[in-house]
Amino acid sequence: MSHMKYMLFFSYCIFVCGKLVCFDDVPSKGQHCQCGRPRKDHQSVALGDYFSTAMVSHWDSAQHSSESATDAFGEVEFDGTSKRHSYYLRLSTDTQPNIAYNLITHHWGLSLPNLVVSVVGGEGNSKVKTWVREVLRQGLVKASQSTGAWILTEGLREGVGRCVGEAVRDHATAASSVSHSQVVAIGIPSWGLVHNRQQLINPEGSFPAKYHADNTFSDSSCLDKNYQAFLLVDDGSVGRRGGESGFRARLEDYISHQRAGIRGSGSINIPVLCLLVSGEVNLMERLDLSLRTGMPWLVLVGSGGVANLVGDLLENPVVSASGGESKSEAGAGGDLRERVAERVRRHFPSEADMDKLTDRALSIYQNRDLISIYNREQEGPDDFDTVLLKALVKASKRCSLADSSPYTEELKLAVTWNRVDIARSELFNGDIQWKRDDLEDSMTDALVNDKPEFVRLFTENGLNILNYLTNGRLESLYRSTSASSLIYTLLERHLAMRQAAVGSANTATDLPAPSPKELEMLRPAKELSLYEVSRVLEDLLGDVCQAFYYAPLSLEKVTSKRRAFKKVCKYLQGPCVYRSKRCLYPWASLFIWAVLQNRKEMAIYFWEMAGESVLSALSGCKLLRELSKLEVETETKNSMKENAQMFENLAYGVFSKCYESSECRSFTLLIRKSPVWGETTCLQMAMAADARVFFSHDGVQSLLTQIWWGDMERSTKVWKLILTFFVPPLCYTSLISFRESEEPGEENTEAGQAASRAKDHHSLYGETVFSYSDIKHLSPDGEEEDAEAEVHIRTPTKGPLHPKKHPFIISRWRQFWYAPVTSFLGNVLMYFTFLFLYAYVLLVDFKPPPPRGPAIAEYVLYFWVFTIVCEEIRETFIIGSMTLHQRLRLYGQDVWNRCDLIAIALFLIGLCCRMFKKTYELGRGTLCIDFMVFTIRLIHIFAIHKQLGPKIIIVGKMMKDIFFFLFFLGVWLMAYGIANQALLYSYDPRPDRIFRRVFYRPYLHIFGQIPVEEMDTGKDWDMPCTDNVTLIEDGEEPCRDTYANWLVVILLVVYLLVTNILLINLLIAMFSYTFSKVQERSDIYWKFQRYNLIVEYHSKPSLAPPFIFLSHLHLLVKRNIRKMPSMKIHHFAQELEGKAANRLMTWEGIQKENFLSDESKKQRASDSERLKRMSVKVDGMLKQMVEMRDVDHRLRALESQMEFCSSAMEWLMESLAQGNVVKPSRPPPTLNETPSSSGSS
């Protein structure tokens, strides 16, 4: 326990909880007070107050005990269980139950219960029957484990308490360590009854207290080590039972008024049930008082004692149907009392005060509606959970409202316990007609408490999600998130910002204090709203899609975030009528809600129900991967990463089915703008989610290849492209094959246009954004490659999507030059030309500063770089509709963009420096370094190659390994270099020589360049040197120091051993591991990066630098002067509306169902599922065998009764025949044996 937690717990126990000490001696036989303590230990005896003790004849805890601060609390460690500690606290019997409940749930951190079972009776050394042990083990603890229950017992290692402890231990051992529903066993014994209680006493608390039990194999009053917590109730007595009963009853009643579920979010109070096992006569008072407060009881009939009496009263009615019961209940005291008294005398014949027991039994019988019976002859241990549920339902129906459904409470209990099997078999078997209102509260309970099976059950049985999920209910779901979750922190952060803005606005206006009505109107402004949810989704999804939930908040027309924030702050102070409206996309909203809380099963179900399966799965992958970056807990982070990969696999699987079904439709699915997900597409979301596995799919790569080649055939040879590039008229010949596109004809209907779009490559893909950054992070108002006007993109064209038909000469020219592969080829050829020109200038034609230079070739180089800079500015700042901050952030995220920026900056620096005589050489050196940067840029160009691309990725991964290697190498190099320099040369102040000998020379040692003559003084050294300090300071070579030369040789040996053998082999091992790891997935990495390169060259103009300035001038005139929209093919974004969109979504839904069906078949065919089914069948057979055994027992009992009746009838017939009292008119009947019976005999 941490220090802060310890201090809080210590202060809580000292100032809130106490103990009772008997101070007044009440005489009894012997040397002890009636409280059980020795008389000499009492305050009255110690003070000689014998008069006051003589006046008292009966000891009472309230009158003869005084309360003081508790001296026993903390953690207890039992013998042999050092890994797990139990909590304990000594408290007085007058302690308020809410104090104990808060202590258990907050300070001790035990999970809130969904059920509390209080086991009463069976205390002491009384032997527990075998079948009762089985009921407790297979019935009670198993049912409690499935519901997440608390079990309250006396907590001692005797009687029923020991049986419950052992059952909890066995089930905890067999259960999964990550089970969400664990049984919490809490012991509530009397302090004076606990054996070795002195070991628990420590006024400052024990963390832990060492507790030793005398004998672990026999019953005793020691604490049971299988309980998680102990509340040691002190009534001032010692060795007396029952001192805790009053506090325990109050605690049960308090818990029954607390809400169940996570943080009390359930729809019902925590169910509390008292389980009566055996029991002495004194328990009848406890049973009577508890029934009067409305506490339900379950009685194990046959366990003995009071349980048998209660079972006799309820199973064998003591009143007739003629109205005797009503008379007795009216106080007539007729036959009912006599029959009850007879039953009491039968079970407790030796009790003296029979009238009092009869009154208690009669009162218990009158509250029989709260009592349920468990009869081992009728139910087995496996049916105990159903008996528990029916017992609680029976009690809840008595307290339920008259207008409520009779099955509502039973449903709420089933949801609270997460027993969907009971709900499906008992409540949703078709016999009950459920209303919408009856299911809504339970649906909310199932959503909040993460019970996806119930959500599925309600949806399948009539719950309309469109009517259920309103905007206000969605907000309440977000408010119910756990305070310890990451999404709660993110939402609260944005809520605090809005609350601060609202508070500052109200303060700035200096208005008077608001009235109560105005405060009620301001309340929604202080609560979590959909605006905070929208901001969180915007932070996680980035610019890949539009903002969510802006339409309900009336923000759909607001483009500025600042204006939207001000408007929503003002809007939420009003009546907020949007909360009563339906949520526009309920399944998608619930899917986002489940994903943000990392609820796997719930999110999968909502994904199955939501449309746009591929995009929804990719969105879930994106959200979870972004959340995993913010999560600090390792376990939760790994869970988020695993679930993100699962959703990516789901997207891959569904798209595989789509691609197998229809290639054209699958292409449309990839580039269709989704109104549900903020006008984004599957490709854009997959790019943002880093879904490399999804991009490696053949269907995605086929689409990218089709876009890459444009209207040319994919099988076109590269040499044909190069030849046509240098001789453009060849594009009109048959040298290059082009795919033929069919004319749209007269098709004007939506179906005809959809069919023609599937055939016509020009109009298949709809609108696009041709900015590289916009294509990767596309806003819905994006622009195309040619800087298409924003207003044109914002307003979709309602006419035909086909471009204007051009003559063959123009169309064929556009087909060749507008293809991304042509742009790529041109850029590669011109880039090699640029590098050749750059090298020529540096090596041959680099003139001195003006006026003698630069040369003409160098001026051409300057212009070339100028066109490259213009293209970078166009791609980054002119194209697209994002803000400047978004553009700069996206530009800096790409490594090659940073490489371009460095190259351009170095070139500008070198250019400026080479123009001046003083900095000429610096400029030349800078330009040389810049040439290296430009040359490295070739790596990115050749990433499109299928063989070179994966190798480039492997090299990039290995670069990270080199940095780790250089760190270790630098440590050894510096350590050896400084020591070697200090030992060889006693004094050498020149920095250049120090640097060479400390860093450069040890680095050359690794490659075998070791100057033995200089380092080993035993060798002759022909270098002139001096020991004169003055000459050394003037630059002369210092002589070697021969004193510790032997140490220099040893250090050299150790250094070479570490670097050449250890570190070099470490680097080789790291490279081997990286290569083998990346090589397996290199194809996936390459396909993912291929998308970036295709998008980049798709957005580039046809002409490469330096001729690209012609394209820039053409675009400037066409877009800004002539205002002509671009007619280039749109490949990356398409808008579908009406029937076309519905058909595509229906088709995608069918493919998703096929995928889920195949996955279900695979799962059913797995070995684990087969074993599960076999286990269920075996359990069913065992249950049937038990039932057959019970039937056999019943038949044998019936057969014995029939034999008795037969013998009695024979005796009666013989008696009548001998007495001649009755003269029969006919002879007695005879038994006629049938042939079958005779044959069988």
PDB file of N, CA and C in Angstrom, residues 412-449:
ATOM      1  N   LYS A 412     -34.395  -6.792 -15.868  1.00  0.00           N
ATOM      2  CA  LYS A 412     -33.342  -5.945 -15.298  1.00  0.00           C
ATOM      3  C   LYS A 412     -32.353  -6.771 -14.487  1.00  0.00           C
ATOM      4  N   LEU A 413     -32.861  -7.746 -13.754  1.00  0.00           N
ATOM      5  CA  LEU A 413     -31.962  -8.609 -12.985  1.00  0.00           C
ATOM      6  C   LEU A 413     -31.086  -9.450 -13.913  1.00  0.00           C
ATOM      7  N   ALA A 414     -31.660  -9.947 -14.981  1.00  0.00           N
ATOM      8  CA  ALA A 414     -30.873 -10.739 -15.933  1.00  0.00           C
ATOM      9  C   ALA A 414     -29.787  -9.890 -16.583  1.00  0.00           C
ATOM     10  N   VAL A 415     -30.104  -8.626 -16.890  1.00  0.00           N
ATOM     11  CA  VAL A 415     -29.097  -7.736 -17.460  1.00  0.00           C
ATOM     12  C   VAL A 415     -28.019  -7.430 -16.430  1.00  0.00           C
ATOM     13  N   THR A 416     -28.424  -7.179 -15.204  1.00  0.00           N
ATOM     14  CA  THR A 416     -27.450  -6.881 -14.154  1.00  0.00           C
ATOM     15  C   THR A 416     -26.489  -8.038 -13.944  1.00  0.00           C
ATOM     16  N   TRP A 417     -27.017  -9.256 -14.015  1.00  0.00           N
ATOM     17  CA  TRP A 417     -26.173 -10.440 -13.828  1.00  0.00           C
ATOM     18  C   TRP A 417     -25.449 -10.872 -15.100  1.00  0.00           C
ATOM     19  N   ASN A 418     -25.812 -10.248 -16.222  1.00  0.00           N
ATOM     20  CA  ASN A 418     -25.228 -10.631 -17.518  1.00  0.00           C
ATOM     21  C   ASN A 418     -25.541 -12.094 -17.849  1.00  0.00           C
ATOM     22  N   ARG A 419     -26.754 -12.509 -17.558  1.00  0.00           N
ATOM     23  CA  ARG A 419     -27.187 -13.872 -17.858  1.00  0.00           C
ATOM     24  C   ARG A 419     -28.107 -13.848 -19.074  1.00  0.00           C
ATOM     25  N   VAL A 420     -27.492 -13.740 -20.230  1.00  0.00           N
ATOM     26  CA  VAL A 420     -28.269 -13.676 -21.449  1.00  0.00           C
ATOM     27  C   VAL A 420     -28.929 -15.016 -21.749  1.00  0.00           C
ATOM     28  N   ASP A 421     -28.356 -16.111 -21.240  1.00  0.00           N
ATOM     29  CA  ASP A 421     -28.975 -17.413 -21.471  1.00  0.00           C
ATOM     30  C   ASP A 421     -30.327 -17.518 -20.771  1.00  0.00           C
ATOM     31  N   ILE A 422     -30.403 -16.994 -19.555  1.00  0.00           N
ATOM     32  CA  ILE A 422     -31.679 -17.001 -18.844  1.00  0.00           C
ATOM     33  C   ILE A 422     -32.687 -16.094 -19.534  1.00  0.00           C
ATOM     34  N   ALA A 423     -32.223 -14.915 -19.952  1.00  0.00           N
ATOM     35  CA  ALA A 423     -33.135 -13.984 -20.621  1.00  0.00           C
ATOM     36  C   ALA A 423     -33.654 -14.565 -21.931  1.00  0.00           C
ATOM     37  N   ARG A 424     -32.794 -15.256 -22.670  1.00  0.00           N
ATOM     38  CA  ARG A 424     -33.217 -15.801 -23.965  1.00  0.00           C
ATOM     39  C   ARG A 424     -34.186 -16.972 -23.793  1.00  0.00           C
ATOM     40  N   SER A 425     -33.961 -17.787 -22.771  1.00  0.00           N
ATOM     41  CA  SER A 425     -34.812 -18.969 -22.595  1.00  0.00           C
ATOM     42  C   SER A 425     -36.094 -18.669 -21.834  1.00  0.00           C
ATOM     43  N   GLU A 426     -36.056 -17.700 -20.924  1.00  0.00           N
ATOM     44  CA  GLU A 426     -37.218 -17.447 -20.088  1.00  0.00           C
ATOM     45  C   GLU A 426     -38.031 -16.234 -20.520  1.00  0.00           C
ATOM     46  N   LEU A 427     -37.389 -15.198 -21.076  1.00  0.00           N
ATOM     47  CA  LEU A 427     -38.075 -13.935 -21.332  1.00  0.00           C
ATOM     48  C   LEU A 427     -38.271 -13.651 -22.814  1.00  0.00           C
ATOM     49  N   PHE A 428     -37.409 -14.172 -23.656  1.00  0.00           N
ATOM     50  CA  PHE A 428     -37.507 -13.892 -25.090  1.00  0.00           C
ATOM     51  C   PHE A 428     -37.688 -15.188 -25.876  1.00  0.00           C
ATOM     52  N   ASN A 429     -38.587 -16.011 -25.387  1.00  0.00           N
ATOM     53  CA  ASN A 429     -38.900 -17.270 -26.069  1.00  0.00           C
ATOM     54  C   ASN A 429     -40.135 -17.167 -26.949  1.00  0.00           C
ATOM     55  N   GLY A 430     -40.683 -15.958 -27.123  1.00  0.00           N
ATOM     56  CA  GLY A 430     -41.850 -15.756 -27.971  1.00  0.00           C
ATOM     57  C   GLY A 430     -43.156 -15.675 -27.238  1.00  0.00           C
ATOM     58  N   ASP A 431     -43.144 -15.945 -25.942  1.00  0.00           N
ATOM     59  CA  ASP A 431     -44.395 -15.915 -25.188  1.00  0.00           C
ATOM     60  C   ASP A 431     -44.743 -14.524 -24.668  1.00  0.00           C
ATOM     61  N   ILE A 432     -43.786 -13.629 -24.638  1.00  0.00           N
ATOM     62  CA  ILE A 432     -43.984 -12.296 -24.058  1.00  0.00           C
ATOM     63  C   ILE A 432     -43.885 -11.261 -25.163  1.00  0.00           C
ATOM     64  N   GLN A 433     -44.842 -10.348 -25.189  1.00  0.00           N
ATOM     65  CA  GLN A 433     -44.839  -9.245 -26.133  1.00  0.00           C
ATOM     66  C   GLN A 433     -44.248  -8.024 -25.438  1.00  0.00           C
ATOM     67  N   TRP A 434     -43.020  -7.693 -25.793  1.00  0.00           N
ATOM     68  CA  TRP A 434     -42.326  -6.596 -25.137  1.00  0.00           C
ATOM     69  C   TRP A 434     -42.672  -5.276 -25.801  1.00  0.00           C
ATOM     70  N   LYS A 435     -42.816  -4.244 -24.981  1.00  0.00           N
ATOM     71  CA  LYS A 435     -43.020  -2.891 -25.477  1.00  0.00           C
ATOM     72  C   LYS A 435     -41.673  -2.196 -25.615  1.00  0.00           C
ATOM     73  N   ARG A 436     -41.676  -1.134 -26.399  1.00  0.00           N
ATOM     74  CA  ARG A 436     -40.429  -0.406 -26.612  1.00  0.00           C
ATOM     75  C   ARG A 436     -39.903   0.205 -25.317  1.00  0.00           C
ATOM     76  N   ASP A 437     -40.809   0.760 -24.515  1.00  0.00           N
ATOM     77  CA  ASP A 437     -40.380   1.397 -23.274  1.00  0.00           C
ATOM     78  C   ASP A 437     -39.807   0.388 -22.287  1.00  0.00           C
ATOM     79  N   ASP A 438     -40.268  -0.856 -22.374  1.00  0.00           N
ATOM     80  CA  ASP A 438     -39.770  -1.867 -21.447  1.00  0.00           C
ATOM     81  C   ASP A 438     -38.318  -2.226 -21.715  1.00  0.00           C
ATOM     82  N   LEU A 439     -37.867  -2.076 -22.952  1.00  0.00           N
ATOM     83  CA  LEU A 439     -36.519  -2.484 -23.316  1.00  0.00           C
ATOM     84  C   LEU A 439     -35.504  -1.348 -23.296  1.00  0.00           C
ATOM     85  N   GLU A 440     -35.957  -0.100 -23.314  1.00  0.00           N
ATOM     86  CA  GLU A 440     -35.019   1.008 -23.460  1.00  0.00           C
ATOM     87  C   GLU A 440     -34.103   1.147 -22.251  1.00  0.00           C
ATOM     88  N   ASP A 441     -34.666   1.071 -21.038  1.00  0.00           N
ATOM     89  CA  ASP A 441     -33.821   1.194 -19.844  1.00  0.00           C
ATOM     90  C   ASP A 441     -32.816   0.052 -19.756  1.00  0.00           C
ATOM     91  N   SER A 442     -33.266  -1.148 -20.058  1.00  0.00           N
ATOM     92  CA  SER A 442     -32.352  -2.282 -20.032  1.00  0.00           C
ATOM     93  C   SER A 442     -31.306  -2.177 -21.134  1.00  0.00           C
ATOM     94  N   MET A 443     -31.683  -1.603 -22.268  1.00  0.00           N
ATOM     95  CA  MET A 443     -30.714  -1.391 -23.342  1.00  0.00           C
ATOM     96  C   MET A 443     -29.632  -0.423 -22.899  1.00  0.00           C
ATOM     97  N   THR A 444     -30.023   0.654 -22.241  1.00  0.00           N
ATOM     98  CA  THR A 444     -29.035   1.599 -21.727  1.00  0.00           C
ATOM     99  C   THR A 444     -28.128   0.949 -20.699  1.00  0.00           C
ATOM    100  N   ASP A 445     -28.711   0.141 -19.837  1.00  0.00           N
ATOM    101  CA  ASP A 445     -27.921  -0.576 -18.840  1.00  0.00           C
ATOM    102  C   ASP A 445     -26.918  -1.504 -19.515  1.00  0.00           C
ATOM    103  N   ALA A 446     -27.345  -2.209 -20.545  1.00  0.00           N
ATOM    104  CA  ALA A 446     -26.442  -3.128 -21.247  1.00  0.00           C
ATOM    105  C   ALA A 446     -25.337  -2.377 -21.971  1.00  0.00           C
ATOM    106  N   LEU A 447     -25.643  -1.220 -22.541  1.00  0.00           N
ATOM    107  CA  LEU A 447     -24.621  -0.434 -23.230  1.00  0.00           C
ATOM    108  C   LEU A 447     -23.588   0.106 -22.254  1.00  0.00           C
ATOM    109  N   VAL A 448     -24.054   0.692 -21.174  1.00  0.00           N
ATOM    110  CA  VAL A 448     -23.135   1.325 -20.229  1.00  0.00           C
ATOM    111  C   VAL A 448     -22.235   0.292 -19.570  1.00  0.00           C
ATOM    112  N   ASN A 449     -22.788  -0.873 -19.244  1.00  0.00           N
ATOM    113  CA  ASN A 449     -22.041  -1.886 -18.508  1.00  0.00           C
ATOM    114  C   ASN A 449     -21.396  -2.932 -19.406  1.00  0.00           C
TER     115      ASN A 449
END
